[in-house]
Amino acid sequence: MSRTARVIWDDALTSYNFGPGHPLAPVRVELTMALARELGVLDKVELAGCAPAGDDELAMVHERGYIEAVKRVSVTGAPDLSAGLGTPDNPAFRGVHEASALIAGASLAAARAVWEGTAEHAVNVAGGLHHAMAATASGFCVYNDPALAIAWLLARGATRVAYVDVDVHHGDGVQAAFYGDPRVLTISLHESPRTLFPGTGFSEETGAEGTAVNVPLPAGCGDAGWLRAFDAVVPPLLREFRPEVLVTQHGCDSHALDPLANLMLSVDGQRAAYAALHRLAHETAGGRWIVTGGGGYELVQVVPRAWTHLIAEVAGHPIAPATPTGEEWRRLARERTGETPPLTMTDGRSPEFRPLSGGYDPGDPIDRAIMATRKAVFPLHGLDPMP
């Protein structure tokens, strides 16, 4: 097994563009790659290109009629509401099929590299479009690249794949794709569906043999509570499931500054989650780790720093939190967005938390959420739900 880390990148990945004013602005990915380059992170990885996913590959997850509908929209730019294109969340645009298929192809390239052993870890920061369903676009997502990567692995003979989604929104599309498939463990930590799109991801959604796991956290949850929930749910399940490959989605819209959601994490807390997942990839999946981006709508203060930390973690060369962002990058960020960029790679937080093993507080809404999830799924995996 190679010990290399690979970043899948093509400048054309920024063509996934719903237009001016849409929250999912491609500049966030452009600035991520620029920051990673300035800080020397890309010198520590292999950069590799990708080809668009073909129709047969897309059809591993998506209905062929839907793929044809996306292609028609791609030619004309005219809406097709039956396919979910032409809504405020998913505006129709010319080239939407090509742009979406390239993102899917990037995640498939990451899966291929890890499964075939040419890279130990592989990352597609432009990916993580976890809301797309089999026959409709949803939540800024047209083709579900994490689900496609997992389906590709299963088609190549994988019998246990784990997916961990730390986006602030429930990973509903990936869950739906494998809800009845015990070969795939999906774990999503997200803001409660009572207060946030897509309105799914309750703890009682447990799938086949308890392989759908949902941790809905209350609005206002910050680093300490979020990391406590992660620690109480994710490591025990991954250790028990023992996946052959770990796939993770890293939407950074759980940050306190994100304009579309209500969790209160810092870049430092998110960085701690990346490190924990890296350790778990080695402990439980033989180091085979496929990584995608996801949501994140604070385009300058949050996404570039969070995902540069992510790439650095994947590379095995974490960036010290106090590292300056670099004057050239700050100049580029000002030119591209008009915003004042951050000076360092930290929010100045110390992401410490108290493990659940130290005691459960039934009056704490975060602890109640944790225990609801553990009671729903732990017994199905032969685990004791009590701390």
Coordinates of C-alpha atoms in Angstrom, one line a residue:
M1 CA 0.0 0.0 0.0
S2 CA 1.4 3.4 -1.0
R3 CA 1.7 6.0 1.8
T4 CA 0.9 8.8 -0.5
A5 CA -1.8 11.4 -0.4
R6 CA -3.5 12.6 -3.6
V7 CA -5.5 15.7 -4.3
I8 CA -7.8 15.4 -7.3
W9 CA -7.9 18.8 -9.1
D10 CA -8.8 20.4 -12.4
D11 CA -9.4 24.2 -12.7
A12 CA -12.6 23.2 -14.5
L13 CA -14.1 22.0 -11.2
T14 CA -14.9 25.7 -10.6
S15 CA -17.4 25.5 -13.5
Y16 CA -20.0 24.1 -11.1
N17 CA -21.5 27.6 -10.8
F18 CA -25.2 28.4 -10.1
G19 CA -24.6 32.1 -10.9
P20 CA -24.1 35.4 -9.0
G21 CA -25.6 35.5 -5.6
H22 CA -25.9 31.8 -5.1
P23 CA -24.4 30.6 -1.8
L24 CA -22.4 27.8 -3.4
A25 CA -19.9 30.1 -5.0
P26 CA -17.0 28.4 -6.7
V27 CA -14.6 31.1 -5.5
R28 CA -14.5 29.2 -2.2
V29 CA -12.8 26.3 -3.9
E30 CA -10.5 28.6 -5.9
L31 CA -9.4 30.3 -2.7
T32 CA -8.9 27.0 -0.9
M33 CA -6.5 25.7 -3.5
A34 CA -4.7 29.1 -3.6
L35 CA -4.2 29.1 0.1
A36 CA -3.1 25.5 0.2
R37 CA -0.6 26.3 -2.6
E38 CA 0.7 29.4 -0.8
L39 CA 1.3 27.5 2.5
G40 CA 3.1 24.7 0.8
V41 CA 0.4 22.1 1.5
L42 CA 0.2 21.1 -2.2
D43 CA 3.9 20.4 -2.2
K44 CA 3.2 17.5 0.3
V45 CA 0.7 15.7 -2.0
E46 CA 0.3 14.3 -5.4
L47 CA -1.9 16.4 -7.7
A48 CA -3.9 14.4 -10.2
G49 CA -6.5 15.3 -12.8
C50 CA -9.8 13.6 -13.5
A51 CA -12.2 12.8 -16.3
P52 CA -16.0 13.4 -16.1
A53 CA -18.1 10.5 -14.9
G54 CA -19.7 8.6 -17.7
D55 CA -23.4 7.8 -17.9
D56 CA -22.9 4.2 -16.8
E57 CA -20.9 5.4 -13.8
L58 CA -23.6 8.0 -12.9
A59 CA -26.2 5.3 -13.3
M60 CA -24.7 3.4 -10.3
V61 CA -26.7 5.9 -8.2
H62 CA -28.9 8.0 -10.5
E63 CA -31.8 7.0 -12.7
R64 CA -31.0 7.2 -16.4
G65 CA -34.0 9.3 -17.1
Y66 CA -32.7 11.9 -14.6
I67 CA -29.2 11.9 -16.2
E68 CA -30.9 12.5 -19.6
A69 CA -32.9 15.4 -18.1
V70 CA -29.8 17.0 -16.7
K71 CA -28.2 16.7 -20.1
R72 CA -31.1 18.5 -21.7
V73 CA -31.0 21.3 -19.2
S74 CA -27.2 21.5 -19.8
V75 CA -27.8 22.2 -23.5
T76 CA -30.6 24.7 -23.3
G77 CA -30.2 26.2 -19.8
A78 CA -34.0 25.9 -19.5
P79 CA -35.5 24.7 -16.1
D80 CA -36.8 21.2 -15.6
L81 CA -38.6 21.3 -12.3
S82 CA -39.3 17.5 -12.4
A83 CA -35.6 17.0 -12.2
G84 CA -35.2 19.7 -9.5
L85 CA -33.4 22.1 -11.8
G86 CA -34.6 25.6 -12.1
T87 CA -35.3 26.2 -8.4
P88 CA -33.7 28.8 -6.1
D89 CA -31.5 26.1 -4.6
N90 CA -30.6 24.5 -7.9
P91 CA -30.8 27.0 -10.7
A92 CA -30.6 25.6 -14.3
F93 CA -27.5 26.6 -16.2
R94 CA -25.9 25.7 -19.5
G95 CA -23.2 23.1 -18.9
V96 CA -24.7 21.8 -15.7
H97 CA -24.2 18.2 -16.7
E98 CA -20.6 18.6 -17.7
A99 CA -19.7 20.5 -14.5
S100 CA -21.5 18.0 -12.3
A101 CA -20.1 15.0 -14.0
L102 CA -16.6 16.3 -13.6
I103 CA -17.1 16.7 -9.8
A104 CA -18.4 13.1 -9.7
G105 CA -15.5 12.0 -11.8
A106 CA -13.1 13.6 -9.3
S107 CA -14.5 11.6 -6.4
L108 CA -14.5 8.4 -8.5
A109 CA -10.8 9.1 -9.3
A110 CA -10.2 9.5 -5.5
A111 CA -12.0 6.1 -4.9
R112 CA -10.0 4.4 -7.6
A113 CA -6.7 5.7 -6.3
V114 CA -7.4 4.4 -2.8
W115 CA -9.0 1.1 -3.8
E116 CA -6.2 0.2 -6.2
G117 CA -3.5 1.3 -3.8
T118 CA -1.9 4.1 -5.8
A119 CA -2.6 6.5 -3.0
E120 CA -3.4 5.8 0.7
H121 CA -5.6 8.9 1.0
A122 CA -7.3 11.0 -1.7
V123 CA -9.3 14.2 -1.5
N124 CA -11.7 16.0 -3.8
V125 CA -12.5 19.4 -2.1
A126 CA -14.9 20.3 -4.9
G127 CA -17.0 17.3 -4.1
G128 CA -19.3 16.3 -1.2
L129 CA -22.6 17.0 -3.0
H130 CA -24.5 14.8 -0.6
H131 CA -28.1 15.9 -1.1
A132 CA -28.6 14.8 -4.7
M133 CA -31.2 12.0 -5.0
A134 CA -31.5 9.2 -7.5
A135 CA -33.9 11.2 -9.7
T136 CA -33.7 14.8 -8.6
A137 CA -31.3 17.6 -7.8
S138 CA -31.6 18.9 -4.2
G139 CA -29.8 21.3 -1.9
F140 CA -27.3 22.7 -4.4
C141 CA -26.4 19.1 -5.5
V142 CA -26.9 17.6 -8.9
Y143 CA -24.9 14.3 -8.9
N144 CA -24.1 12.7 -5.6
D145 CA -20.4 12.2 -5.8
P146 CA -19.9 10.6 -2.4
A147 CA -22.6 8.0 -3.1
L148 CA -21.1 7.3 -6.5
A149 CA -17.7 6.7 -4.9
I150 CA -19.2 4.3 -2.5
A151 CA -21.2 2.5 -5.2
W152 CA -18.0 2.2 -7.3
L153 CA -16.2 0.6 -4.3
L154 CA -19.1 -1.9 -3.8
A155 CA -19.0 -2.7 -7.5
R156 CA -15.3 -3.5 -7.2
G157 CA -15.9 -6.0 -4.4
A158 CA -15.8 -3.9 -1.2
T159 CA -18.1 -5.5 1.4
R160 CA -17.9 -2.9 4.2
V161 CA -17.6 0.9 3.5
A162 CA -18.2 3.5 6.2
Y163 CA -19.3 7.1 5.4
V164 CA -19.0 9.9 8.0
D165 CA -20.6 13.2 7.2
V166 CA -19.7 16.2 9.3
D167 CA -21.6 18.8 7.2
V168 CA -24.1 20.9 9.2
H169 CA -26.9 19.5 7.0
H170 CA -28.0 15.9 7.1
G171 CA -26.3 13.7 4.5
D172 CA -29.7 12.6 3.2
G173 CA -28.8 11.6 -0.4
V174 CA -26.0 9.3 0.7
Q175 CA -28.2 7.8 3.4
A176 CA -31.1 7.2 0.9
A177 CA -28.8 5.6 -1.6
F178 CA -27.7 2.9 0.9
Y179 CA -30.5 2.9 3.5
G180 CA -31.3 -0.8 2.9
D181 CA -27.7 -1.9 2.3
P182 CA -25.9 -3.4 5.4
R183 CA -22.5 -3.2 3.5
V184 CA -22.5 0.6 4.0
L185 CA -22.5 2.4 7.4
T186 CA -23.5 6.0 7.1
I187 CA -23.0 8.3 10.0
S188 CA -24.1 12.0 9.9
L189 CA -23.6 14.6 12.6
H190 CA -25.8 17.6 11.7
E191 CA -28.0 20.4 13.1
S192 CA -31.4 19.1 14.1
P193 CA -33.8 18.6 11.3
R194 CA -36.3 20.6 13.3
T195 CA -34.4 23.8 12.6
L196 CA -32.6 23.1 9.3
F197 CA -32.9 21.7 5.8
P198 CA -33.4 19.0 4.7
G199 CA -35.7 18.0 7.6
T200 CA -34.4 14.5 7.9
G201 CA -31.7 12.8 10.0
F202 CA -33.6 12.0 13.2
S203 CA -31.9 9.4 15.5
E204 CA -34.6 6.8 14.8
E205 CA -33.7 6.7 11.1
T206 CA -31.5 3.6 11.5
G207 CA -31.6 1.8 8.1
A208 CA -30.7 -1.8 7.5
E209 CA -29.3 -3.5 10.7
G210 CA -28.6 -0.1 12.2
T211 CA -26.2 1.0 9.5
A212 CA -27.8 4.5 9.1
V213 CA -26.7 6.6 12.1
N214 CA -27.8 10.1 12.7
V215 CA -26.8 12.6 15.4
P216 CA -29.0 15.6 15.2
L217 CA -27.5 18.4 17.4
P218 CA -29.3 21.4 18.8
A219 CA -28.8 24.9 17.3
G220 CA -26.0 26.7 19.1
C221 CA -23.9 23.6 19.7
G222 CA -20.2 24.6 19.6
D223 CA -16.8 22.9 19.6
A224 CA -17.0 21.1 23.0
G225 CA -20.5 19.7 22.5
W226 CA -20.0 18.7 18.9
L227 CA -16.7 17.0 19.6
R228 CA -18.2 15.2 22.6
A229 CA -21.0 13.9 20.3
F230 CA -18.5 12.8 17.7
D231 CA -16.4 11.0 20.3
A232 CA -19.4 9.3 21.8
V233 CA -20.7 7.9 18.5
V234 CA -18.2 7.7 15.7
P235 CA -15.2 5.9 17.1
P236 CA -17.1 3.0 18.7
L237 CA -19.2 2.3 15.6
L238 CA -16.2 2.5 13.2
R239 CA -14.2 0.1 15.5
E240 CA -17.1 -2.3 15.5
F241 CA -17.9 -2.1 11.8
R242 CA -14.2 -2.3 10.6
P243 CA -14.7 -0.8 7.1
E244 CA -12.4 -1.7 4.3
V245 CA -12.5 2.0 3.2
L246 CA -13.5 5.2 5.1
V247 CA -15.3 7.9 3.1
T248 CA -15.8 11.3 4.7
Q249 CA -17.6 14.4 3.8
H250 CA -16.3 17.7 5.3
G251 CA -18.9 20.4 4.9
C252 CA -17.5 23.3 7.0
D253 CA -20.9 25.1 7.3
S254 CA -21.0 24.0 11.0
H255 CA -18.9 27.1 11.6
A256 CA -20.3 29.9 13.7
L257 CA -19.9 32.4 10.9
D258 CA -21.8 30.3 8.3
P259 CA -24.8 32.3 7.1
L260 CA -27.1 29.3 6.4
A261 CA -27.0 27.3 9.6
N262 CA -26.9 27.6 13.4
L263 CA -24.1 25.6 14.9
M264 CA -21.1 27.4 16.5
L265 CA -18.0 25.5 15.7
S266 CA -14.6 27.2 15.1
V267 CA -12.0 26.4 12.5
D268 CA -10.0 24.9 15.3
G269 CA -12.8 22.5 16.3
Q270 CA -13.2 21.5 12.7
R271 CA -9.5 20.9 12.4
A272 CA -9.7 18.6 15.5
A273 CA -12.5 16.6 13.7
Y274 CA -10.2 16.1 10.6
A275 CA -7.4 14.8 12.8
A276 CA -9.8 12.4 14.6
L277 CA -11.1 11.0 11.3
H278 CA -7.5 10.6 10.0
R279 CA -6.6 8.5 13.1
L280 CA -9.7 6.5 12.7
A281 CA -9.0 5.8 9.0
H282 CA -5.7 4.2 10.1
E283 CA -7.1 2.4 13.1
T284 CA -10.2 1.0 11.5
A285 CA -9.8 1.0 7.7
G286 CA -6.2 0.2 7.1
G287 CA -5.5 3.8 6.2
R288 CA -7.8 3.8 3.2
W289 CA -9.4 7.2 3.3
I290 CA -11.5 9.0 0.6
V291 CA -12.2 12.7 1.5
T292 CA -14.6 15.2 0.0
G293 CA -15.5 18.8 0.7
G294 CA -19.2 19.7 1.0
G295 CA -21.1 22.8 2.2
G296 CA -19.6 26.0 3.5
Y297 CA -20.9 29.4 2.7
E298 CA -18.6 31.8 4.5
L299 CA -16.4 32.1 1.4
V300 CA -13.3 33.9 2.8
Q301 CA -13.1 33.6 6.6
V302 CA -14.0 29.9 6.8
V303 CA -13.9 27.6 3.8
P304 CA -10.4 28.2 2.5
R305 CA -8.8 27.9 6.0
A306 CA -10.9 24.9 7.0
W307 CA -10.2 22.9 3.8
T308 CA -6.5 23.9 3.7
H309 CA -6.3 22.4 7.2
L310 CA -8.2 19.3 5.8
I311 CA -5.8 18.8 2.9
A312 CA -2.8 19.3 5.2
E313 CA -4.3 16.7 7.5
V314 CA -4.8 14.3 4.7
A315 CA -1.2 14.8 3.6
G316 CA 0.0 14.0 7.1
H317 CA 1.6 17.4 7.5
P318 CA -0.9 19.5 9.7
I319 CA -0.6 23.2 9.7
A320 CA 0.1 24.9 13.0
P321 CA -3.0 27.0 13.9
A322 CA -1.1 30.2 14.4
T323 CA 0.4 30.0 10.8
P324 CA -0.1 33.3 8.9
T325 CA -2.4 33.0 5.8
G326 CA 0.2 34.8 3.6
E327 CA 0.1 38.2 2.0
E328 CA -0.3 37.0 -1.6
W329 CA -3.3 34.9 -0.7
R330 CA -4.9 37.8 1.3
R331 CA -4.4 40.0 -1.8
L332 CA -6.1 37.4 -4.0
A333 CA -9.0 37.0 -1.6
R334 CA -9.5 40.8 -1.5
E335 CA -9.4 41.0 -5.3
R336 CA -11.8 38.2 -5.8
T337 CA -14.4 39.0 -3.1
G338 CA -13.8 42.5 -1.7
E339 CA -13.6 41.1 1.8
T340 CA -10.9 41.5 4.4
P341 CA -9.3 38.0 4.7
P342 CA -8.2 36.4 8.0
L343 CA -4.6 36.9 9.1
T344 CA -3.9 33.4 10.5
M345 CA -5.2 29.8 10.3
T346 CA -6.9 29.8 13.7
D347 CA -9.9 31.3 15.4
G348 CA -8.0 31.2 18.6
R349 CA -10.0 28.4 20.2
S350 CA -8.8 25.4 22.1
P351 CA -11.1 22.6 21.0
E352 CA -11.3 20.6 24.3
F353 CA -14.2 18.5 25.3
R354 CA -15.3 16.2 28.1
P355 CA -15.9 12.6 27.0
L356 CA -19.3 11.1 27.6
S357 CA -17.6 8.4 29.6
G358 CA -17.1 11.0 32.3
G359 CA -20.8 11.2 32.9
Y360 CA -24.1 11.8 31.2
D361 CA -26.2 14.9 31.9
P362 CA -29.9 14.2 31.1
G363 CA -30.6 17.9 31.4
D364 CA -28.2 18.8 28.6
P365 CA -29.8 18.8 25.1
I366 CA -26.6 17.7 23.5
D367 CA -26.3 14.7 25.8
R368 CA -29.9 13.8 25.2
A369 CA -29.2 13.9 21.4
I370 CA -26.1 11.7 21.9
M371 CA -28.0 9.2 24.0
A372 CA -31.0 9.0 21.6
T373 CA -28.6 8.0 18.8
R374 CA -26.7 5.5 20.9
K375 CA -29.9 3.9 22.2
A376 CA -31.2 3.7 18.6
V377 CA -28.2 2.0 17.0
F378 CA -25.6 0.7 19.4
P379 CA -27.5 -2.4 20.5
L380 CA -27.9 -3.3 16.8
H381 CA -24.1 -3.4 16.6
G382 CA -23.7 -5.3 19.9
L383 CA -22.6 -2.2 21.7
D384 CA -23.8 -0.9 25.1
P385 CA -25.5 2.4 24.6
M386 CA -24.8 3.5 28.2
P387 CA -21.6 5.5 28.8

